[in-house]
Short mmCIF file of C-alpha atoms and ligand atoms in Angstrom, two decimals:
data_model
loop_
_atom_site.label_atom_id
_atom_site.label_comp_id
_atom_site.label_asym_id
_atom_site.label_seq_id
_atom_site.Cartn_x
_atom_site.Cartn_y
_atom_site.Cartn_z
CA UNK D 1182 15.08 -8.80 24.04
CA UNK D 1183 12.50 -5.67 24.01
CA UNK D 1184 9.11 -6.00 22.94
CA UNK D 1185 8.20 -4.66 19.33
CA UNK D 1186 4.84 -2.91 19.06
CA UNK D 1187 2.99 -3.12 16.05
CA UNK D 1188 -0.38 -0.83 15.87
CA UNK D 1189 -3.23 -2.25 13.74
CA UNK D 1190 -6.98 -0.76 13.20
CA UNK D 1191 -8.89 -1.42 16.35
CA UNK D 1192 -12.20 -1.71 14.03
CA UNK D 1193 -13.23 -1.06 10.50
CA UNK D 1194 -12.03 -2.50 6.89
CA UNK D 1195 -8.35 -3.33 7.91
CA UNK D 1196 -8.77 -5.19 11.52
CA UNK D 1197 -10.09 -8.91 10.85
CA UNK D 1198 -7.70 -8.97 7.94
CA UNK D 1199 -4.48 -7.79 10.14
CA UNK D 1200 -5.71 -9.83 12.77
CA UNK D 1201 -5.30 -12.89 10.71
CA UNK D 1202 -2.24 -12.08 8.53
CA UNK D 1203 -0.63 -12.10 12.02
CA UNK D 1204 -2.09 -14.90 13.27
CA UNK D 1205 -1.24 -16.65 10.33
CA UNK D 1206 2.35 -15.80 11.07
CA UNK D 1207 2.09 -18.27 13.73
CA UNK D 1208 1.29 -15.42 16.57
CA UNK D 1209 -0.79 -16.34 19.43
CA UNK D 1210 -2.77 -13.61 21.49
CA UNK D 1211 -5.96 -12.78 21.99
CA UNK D 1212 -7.82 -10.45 20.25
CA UNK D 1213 -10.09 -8.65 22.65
CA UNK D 1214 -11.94 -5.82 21.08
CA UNK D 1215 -11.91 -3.79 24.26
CA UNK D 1216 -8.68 -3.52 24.96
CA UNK D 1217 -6.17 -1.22 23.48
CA UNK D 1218 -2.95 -3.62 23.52
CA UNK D 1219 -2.58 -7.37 23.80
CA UNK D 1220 1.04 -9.12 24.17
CA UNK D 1221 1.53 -12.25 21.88
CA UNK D 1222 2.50 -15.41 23.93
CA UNK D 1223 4.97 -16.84 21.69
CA UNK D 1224 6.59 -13.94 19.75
CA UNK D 1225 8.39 -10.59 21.24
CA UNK D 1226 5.38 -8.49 19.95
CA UNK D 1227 2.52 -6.03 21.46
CA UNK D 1228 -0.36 -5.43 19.22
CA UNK D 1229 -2.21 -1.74 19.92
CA UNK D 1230 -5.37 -1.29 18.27
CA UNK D 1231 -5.87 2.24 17.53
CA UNK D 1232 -7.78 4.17 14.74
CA UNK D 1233 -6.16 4.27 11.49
CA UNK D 1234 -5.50 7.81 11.22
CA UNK D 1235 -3.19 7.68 14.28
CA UNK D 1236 -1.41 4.70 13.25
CA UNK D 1237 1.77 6.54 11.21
CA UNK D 1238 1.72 9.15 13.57
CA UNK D 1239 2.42 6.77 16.01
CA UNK D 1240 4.87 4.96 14.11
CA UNK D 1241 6.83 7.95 13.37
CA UNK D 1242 7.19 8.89 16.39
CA UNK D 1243 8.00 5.42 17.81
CA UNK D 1244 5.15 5.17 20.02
CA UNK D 1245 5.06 2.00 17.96
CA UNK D 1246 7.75 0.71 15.96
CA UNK D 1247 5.07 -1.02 13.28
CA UNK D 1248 2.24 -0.23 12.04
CA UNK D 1249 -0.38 -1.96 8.91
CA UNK D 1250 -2.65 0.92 7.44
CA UNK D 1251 -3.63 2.54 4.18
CA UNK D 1252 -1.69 3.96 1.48
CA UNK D 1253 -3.82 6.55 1.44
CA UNK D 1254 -3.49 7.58 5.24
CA UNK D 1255 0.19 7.15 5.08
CA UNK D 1256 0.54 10.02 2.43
CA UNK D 1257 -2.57 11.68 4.21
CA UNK D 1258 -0.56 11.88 7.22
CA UNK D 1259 2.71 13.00 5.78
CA UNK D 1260 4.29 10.99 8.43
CA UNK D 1261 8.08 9.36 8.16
CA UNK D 1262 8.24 5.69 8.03
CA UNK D 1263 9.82 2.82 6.00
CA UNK D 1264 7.55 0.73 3.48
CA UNK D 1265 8.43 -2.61 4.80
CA UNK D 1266 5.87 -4.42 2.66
CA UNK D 1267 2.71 -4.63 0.63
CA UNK D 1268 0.45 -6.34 2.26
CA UNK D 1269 -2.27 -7.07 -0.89
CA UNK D 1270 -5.48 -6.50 1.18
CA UNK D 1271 -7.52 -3.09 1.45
CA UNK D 1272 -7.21 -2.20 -2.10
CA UNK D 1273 -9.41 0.83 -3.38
CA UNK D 1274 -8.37 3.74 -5.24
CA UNK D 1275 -8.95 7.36 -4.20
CA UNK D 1276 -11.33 9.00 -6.98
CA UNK D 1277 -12.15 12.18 -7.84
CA UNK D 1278 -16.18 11.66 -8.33
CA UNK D 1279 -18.70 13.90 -9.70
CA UNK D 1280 -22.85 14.25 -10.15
CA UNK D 1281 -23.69 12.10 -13.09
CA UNK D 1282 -25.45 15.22 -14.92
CA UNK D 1283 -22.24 16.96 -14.26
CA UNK D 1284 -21.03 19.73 -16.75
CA UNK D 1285 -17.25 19.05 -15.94
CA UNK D 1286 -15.94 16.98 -18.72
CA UNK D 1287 -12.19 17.24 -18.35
CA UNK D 1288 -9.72 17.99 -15.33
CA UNK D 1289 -9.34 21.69 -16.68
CA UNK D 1290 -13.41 21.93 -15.51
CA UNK D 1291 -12.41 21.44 -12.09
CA UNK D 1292 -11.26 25.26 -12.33
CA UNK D 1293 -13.08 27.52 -9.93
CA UNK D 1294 -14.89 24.12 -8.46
CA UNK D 1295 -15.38 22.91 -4.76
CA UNK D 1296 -14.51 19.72 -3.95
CA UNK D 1297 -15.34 18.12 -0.78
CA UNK D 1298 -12.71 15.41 0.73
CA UNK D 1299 -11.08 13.64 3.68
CA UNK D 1300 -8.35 13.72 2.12
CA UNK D 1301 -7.32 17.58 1.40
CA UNK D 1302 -3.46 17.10 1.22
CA UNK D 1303 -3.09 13.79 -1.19
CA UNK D 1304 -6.19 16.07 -3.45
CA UNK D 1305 -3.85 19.04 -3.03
CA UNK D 1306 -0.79 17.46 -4.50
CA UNK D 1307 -2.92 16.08 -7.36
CA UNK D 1308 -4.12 19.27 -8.04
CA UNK D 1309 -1.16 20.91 -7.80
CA UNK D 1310 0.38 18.14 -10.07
CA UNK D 1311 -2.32 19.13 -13.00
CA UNK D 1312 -1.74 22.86 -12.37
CA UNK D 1313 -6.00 23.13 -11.05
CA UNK D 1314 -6.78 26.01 -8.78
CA UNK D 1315 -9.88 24.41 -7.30
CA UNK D 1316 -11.58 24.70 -3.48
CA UNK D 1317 -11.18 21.95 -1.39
CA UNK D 1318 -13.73 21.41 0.93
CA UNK D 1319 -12.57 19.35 4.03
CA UNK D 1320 -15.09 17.50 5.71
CA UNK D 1321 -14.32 14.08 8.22
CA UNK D 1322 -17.24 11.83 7.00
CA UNK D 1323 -19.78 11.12 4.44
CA UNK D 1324 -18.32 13.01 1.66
CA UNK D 1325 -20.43 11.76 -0.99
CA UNK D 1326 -23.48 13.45 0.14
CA UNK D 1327 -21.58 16.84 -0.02
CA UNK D 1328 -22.93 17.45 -3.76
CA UNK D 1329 -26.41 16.37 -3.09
CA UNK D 1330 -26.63 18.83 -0.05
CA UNK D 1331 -24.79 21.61 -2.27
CA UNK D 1332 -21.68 21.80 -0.47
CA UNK D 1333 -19.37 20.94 -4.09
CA UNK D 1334 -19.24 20.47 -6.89
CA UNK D 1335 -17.25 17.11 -6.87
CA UNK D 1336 -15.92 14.78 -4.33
CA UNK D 1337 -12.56 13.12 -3.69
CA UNK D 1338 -13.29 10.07 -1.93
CA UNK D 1339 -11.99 6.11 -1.82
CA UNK D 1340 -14.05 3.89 -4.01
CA UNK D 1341 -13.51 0.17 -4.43
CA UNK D 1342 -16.49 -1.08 -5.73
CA UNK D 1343 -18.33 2.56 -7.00
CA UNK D 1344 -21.50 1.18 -5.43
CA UNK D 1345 -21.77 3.93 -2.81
CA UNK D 1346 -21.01 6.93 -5.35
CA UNK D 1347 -23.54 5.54 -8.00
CA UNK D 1348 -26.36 5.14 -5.07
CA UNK D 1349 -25.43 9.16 -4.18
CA UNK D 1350 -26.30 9.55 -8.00
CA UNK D 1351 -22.24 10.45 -8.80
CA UNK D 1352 -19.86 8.86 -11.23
CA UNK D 1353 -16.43 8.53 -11.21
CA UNK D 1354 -14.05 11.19 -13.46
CA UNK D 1355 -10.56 10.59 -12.34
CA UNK D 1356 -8.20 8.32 -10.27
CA UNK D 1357 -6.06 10.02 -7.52
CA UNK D 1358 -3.92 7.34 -6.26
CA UNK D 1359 -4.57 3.83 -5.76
CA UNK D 1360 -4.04 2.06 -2.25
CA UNK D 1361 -3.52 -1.22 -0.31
CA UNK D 1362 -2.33 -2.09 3.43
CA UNK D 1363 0.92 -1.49 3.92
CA UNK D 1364 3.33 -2.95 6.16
CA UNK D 1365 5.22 0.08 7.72
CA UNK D 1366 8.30 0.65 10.04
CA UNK D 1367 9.80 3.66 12.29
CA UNK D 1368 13.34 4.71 10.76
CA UNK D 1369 16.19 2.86 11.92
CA UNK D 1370 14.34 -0.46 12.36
CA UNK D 1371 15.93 -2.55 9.91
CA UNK D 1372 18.60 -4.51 11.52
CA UNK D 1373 15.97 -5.35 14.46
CA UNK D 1374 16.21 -9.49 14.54
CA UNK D 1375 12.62 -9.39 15.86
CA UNK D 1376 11.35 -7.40 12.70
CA UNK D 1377 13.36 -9.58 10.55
CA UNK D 1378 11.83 -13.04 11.78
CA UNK D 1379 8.57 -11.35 11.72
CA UNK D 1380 9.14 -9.89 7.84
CA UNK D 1381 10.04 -13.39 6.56
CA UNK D 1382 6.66 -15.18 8.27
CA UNK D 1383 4.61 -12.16 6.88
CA UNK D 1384 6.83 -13.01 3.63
CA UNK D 1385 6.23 -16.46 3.64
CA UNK D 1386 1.85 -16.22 4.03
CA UNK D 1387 1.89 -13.72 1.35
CA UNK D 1388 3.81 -16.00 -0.63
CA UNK D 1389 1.80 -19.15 0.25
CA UNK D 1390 -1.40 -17.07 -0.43
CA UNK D 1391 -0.58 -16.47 -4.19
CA UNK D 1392 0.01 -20.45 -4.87
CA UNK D 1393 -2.37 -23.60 -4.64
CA UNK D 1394 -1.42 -27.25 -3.99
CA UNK D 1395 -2.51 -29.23 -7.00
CA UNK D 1396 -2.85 -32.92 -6.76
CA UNK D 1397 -4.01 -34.60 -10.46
CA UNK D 1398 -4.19 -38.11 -11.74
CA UNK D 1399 -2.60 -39.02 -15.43
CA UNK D 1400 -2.02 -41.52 -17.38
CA UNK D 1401 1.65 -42.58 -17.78
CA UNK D 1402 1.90 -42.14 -21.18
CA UNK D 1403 0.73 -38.78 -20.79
CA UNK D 1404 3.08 -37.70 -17.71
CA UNK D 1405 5.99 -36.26 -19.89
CA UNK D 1406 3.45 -33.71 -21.46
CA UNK D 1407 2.00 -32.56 -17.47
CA UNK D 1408 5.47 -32.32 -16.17
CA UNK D 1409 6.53 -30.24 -19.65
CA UNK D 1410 3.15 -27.63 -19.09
CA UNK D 1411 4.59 -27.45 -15.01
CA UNK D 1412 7.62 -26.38 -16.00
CA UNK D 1413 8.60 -23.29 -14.05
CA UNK D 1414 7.51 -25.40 -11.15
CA UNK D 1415 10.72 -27.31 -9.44
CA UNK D 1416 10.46 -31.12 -10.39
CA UNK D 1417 7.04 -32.11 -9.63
CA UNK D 1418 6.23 -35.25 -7.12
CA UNK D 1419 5.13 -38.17 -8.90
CA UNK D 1420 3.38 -40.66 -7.15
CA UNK D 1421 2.45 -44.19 -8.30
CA UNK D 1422 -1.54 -45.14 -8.42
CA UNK D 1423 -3.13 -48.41 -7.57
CA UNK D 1424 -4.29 -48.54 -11.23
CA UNK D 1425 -1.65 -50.01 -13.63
CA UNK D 1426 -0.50 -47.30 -15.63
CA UNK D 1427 -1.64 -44.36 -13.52
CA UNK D 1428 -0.31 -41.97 -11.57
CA UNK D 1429 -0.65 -38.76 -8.91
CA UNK D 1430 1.40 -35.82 -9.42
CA UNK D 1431 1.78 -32.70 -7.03
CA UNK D 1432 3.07 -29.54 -7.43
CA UNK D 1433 2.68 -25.86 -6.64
CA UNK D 1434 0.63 -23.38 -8.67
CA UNK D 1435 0.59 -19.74 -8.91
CA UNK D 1436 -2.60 -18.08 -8.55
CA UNK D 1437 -2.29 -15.21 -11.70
CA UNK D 1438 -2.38 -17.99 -14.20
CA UNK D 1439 -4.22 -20.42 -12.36
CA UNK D 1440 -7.18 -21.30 -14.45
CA UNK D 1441 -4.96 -21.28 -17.94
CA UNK D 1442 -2.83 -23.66 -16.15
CA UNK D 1443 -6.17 -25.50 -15.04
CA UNK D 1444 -7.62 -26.02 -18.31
CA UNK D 1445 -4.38 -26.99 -20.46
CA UNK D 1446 -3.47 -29.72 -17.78
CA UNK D 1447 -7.13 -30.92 -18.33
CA UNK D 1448 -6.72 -30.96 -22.05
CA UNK D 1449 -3.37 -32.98 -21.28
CA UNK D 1450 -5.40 -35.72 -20.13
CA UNK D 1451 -5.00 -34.67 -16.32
CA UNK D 1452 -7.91 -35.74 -14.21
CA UNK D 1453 -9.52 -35.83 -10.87
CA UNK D 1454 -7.93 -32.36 -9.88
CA UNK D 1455 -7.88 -31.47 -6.19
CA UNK D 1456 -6.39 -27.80 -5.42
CA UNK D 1457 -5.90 -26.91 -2.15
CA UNK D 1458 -4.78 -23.66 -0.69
CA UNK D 1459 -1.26 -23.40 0.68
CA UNK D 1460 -0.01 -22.09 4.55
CA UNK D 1461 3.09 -21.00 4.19
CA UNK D 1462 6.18 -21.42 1.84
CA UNK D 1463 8.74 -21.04 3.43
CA UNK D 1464 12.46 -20.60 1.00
O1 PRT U 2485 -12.20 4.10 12.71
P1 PRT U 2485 -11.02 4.29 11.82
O2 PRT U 2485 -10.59 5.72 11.68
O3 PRT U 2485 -9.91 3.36 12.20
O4 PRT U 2485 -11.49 3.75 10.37
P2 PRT U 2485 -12.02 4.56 9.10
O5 PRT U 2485 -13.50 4.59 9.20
O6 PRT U 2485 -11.28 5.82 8.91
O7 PRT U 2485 -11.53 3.62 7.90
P3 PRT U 2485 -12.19 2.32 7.27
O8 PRT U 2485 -12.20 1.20 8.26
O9 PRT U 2485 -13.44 2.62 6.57
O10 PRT U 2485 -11.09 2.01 6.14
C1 PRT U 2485 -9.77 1.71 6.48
C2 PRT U 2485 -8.94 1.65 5.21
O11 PRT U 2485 -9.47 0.65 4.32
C3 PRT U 2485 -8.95 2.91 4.36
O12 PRT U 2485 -8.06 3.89 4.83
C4 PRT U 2485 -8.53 2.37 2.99
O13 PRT U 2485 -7.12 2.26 2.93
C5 PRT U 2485 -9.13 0.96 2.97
N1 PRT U 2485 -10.36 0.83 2.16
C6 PRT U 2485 -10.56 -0.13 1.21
C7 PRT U 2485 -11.47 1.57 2.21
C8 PRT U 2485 -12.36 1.06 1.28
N2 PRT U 2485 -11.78 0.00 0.68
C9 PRT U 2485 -13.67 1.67 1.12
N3 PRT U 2485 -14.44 1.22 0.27
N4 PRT U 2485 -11.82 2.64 2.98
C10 PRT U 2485 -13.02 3.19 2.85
N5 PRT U 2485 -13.96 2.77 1.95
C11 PRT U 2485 -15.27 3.50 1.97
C12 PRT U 2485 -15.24 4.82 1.22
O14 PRT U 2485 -14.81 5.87 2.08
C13 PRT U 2485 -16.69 5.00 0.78
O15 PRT U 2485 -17.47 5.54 1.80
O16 PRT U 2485 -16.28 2.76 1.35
C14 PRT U 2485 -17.11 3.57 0.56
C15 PRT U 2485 -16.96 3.23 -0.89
O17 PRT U 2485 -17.02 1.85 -1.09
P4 PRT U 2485 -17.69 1.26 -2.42
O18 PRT U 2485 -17.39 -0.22 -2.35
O19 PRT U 2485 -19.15 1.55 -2.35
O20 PRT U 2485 -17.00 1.91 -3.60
ZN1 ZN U 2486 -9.89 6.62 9.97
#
């Protein structure tokens, strides 16, 4: 069967973490930074490492048939692909940011303003969305020094954790679109049996990555009270202890409510709680 290429960033925020969601997919190459494309050993797959920006370009046009990148460069891009799946790593929103002694109080203010962005056609559509005639500034790096040297009046820029706009002395004012890594596809690649084995391992780590292993000792007499707060949970395993009257019980735990679940199986009488993180789960 033909090779599938997937293109990942070559270097910068989304590499080591594409990198590993593959290898933890059970995919075994090598990841040398110098060259553009590496073939897995055990898995119908190239990898090409190319900048971000060029990755749904490249998809689209089937150069490669996958690709991981940004939300944000996706829509940047305008390019055609399929959303094959979130990917939960990457996240940052794109922000409209302004000087903190700014006099722009409300999106109307933007009127009339410059605002300096990478990002001039997702800022367009937003500004077209709010009906704001405003002067967008395009510039490829650095954007949140445009203000300080005079160049606008605002920026439109991704933040995720605001440290770098409040050290350029700006604040945030409004939320453009939010963003993860996405997992994306060219058109017409759905039926591929390659991309579906792949989807269900990439499936299966995101899955495992949500849930913990628990392992917790109880008292007998307190078992039918652990095994009511797991419910949700298929049957736990119950395991007898060496201790009369004890046992071990094991189950799977998602992360969102993790530390409710935590603290209510402690006040249960559960004990000697190991949690461990989980590889894969596969259905
Ligand atoms: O070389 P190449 O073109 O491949 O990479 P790049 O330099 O264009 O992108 P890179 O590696 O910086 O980011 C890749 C993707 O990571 C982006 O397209 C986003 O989808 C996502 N991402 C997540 C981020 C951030 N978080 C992020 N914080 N991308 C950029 N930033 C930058 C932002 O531009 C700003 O300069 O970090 C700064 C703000 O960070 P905070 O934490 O100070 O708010
Ligand atoms: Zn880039």
């Amino acid at each position: 069967m033909k090779n599938l290429k997937i293109a990942i960033q070559k270097s910068g925020r989304l590499n080591e973490k594409s990198v590993q969601l593959l290898k933890n997919c059970g995919l075994d190459f090598e990841n040398y930074k110098s060259s553009l494309i590496t073939t897995v050993n055990n898995f119908n797959l190239e990898i090409l490492f190319l900048r971000d920006d060029d990755i749904p370009g490249y998809v689209a046009q089937g150069i490669a048939d996958l690709g991981i990148v940004g939300e944000n460069v996706i829509d940047e891009s305008q390019a055609q692909v399929t959303y094959l799946q979130r990917l939960g790593f990457g996240r940052c929103t794109l922000k409209i940011a302004i000087p903190k002694d700014s006099d722009v109080q409300d999106l109307a203010d933007l009127n009339g303003k410059a605002i300096a962005t990478s990002y001039p056609v997702i800022l367009q559509q937003f500004l077209n969305e709010y009906k704001i005639q405003a002067d967008i500034r395009e510039i490829s790096g650095s954007v949140e020094i445009a203000p300080g040297l005079g160049l606008s009046d605002a920026i439109c820029d991704i933040v995720s954790t605001g440290g770098t706009l409040k050290s350029n002395g700006l604040k945030p004012f409004a939320d453009v679109r939010s963003s993860e890594a996405i997992l994306i596809g060219r058109e017409g690649l759905l039926e591929n049996p390659i991309l579906c084995e792949l989807l269900q391992r990439v499936q299966s780590v995101l899955r495992a990555k949500e849930t913990k292993y628990v392992v917790l000792n109880v008292e007998k007499i307190n078992l039918p009270q652990i095994t009511e707060l797991l419910h949700g949970v298929k049957s736990p395993t119950v395991v007898p202890l060496a201790e009369e009257g004890w046992v071990a019980v094991h189950t799977v735990i998602t992360e969102d409510d993790f530390w409710d679940k935590i603290n209510t199986l402690k006040a249960a009488g559960a004990q000697g709680i190991v949690v461990m993180p989980i590889e894969k789960i596969i259905l």
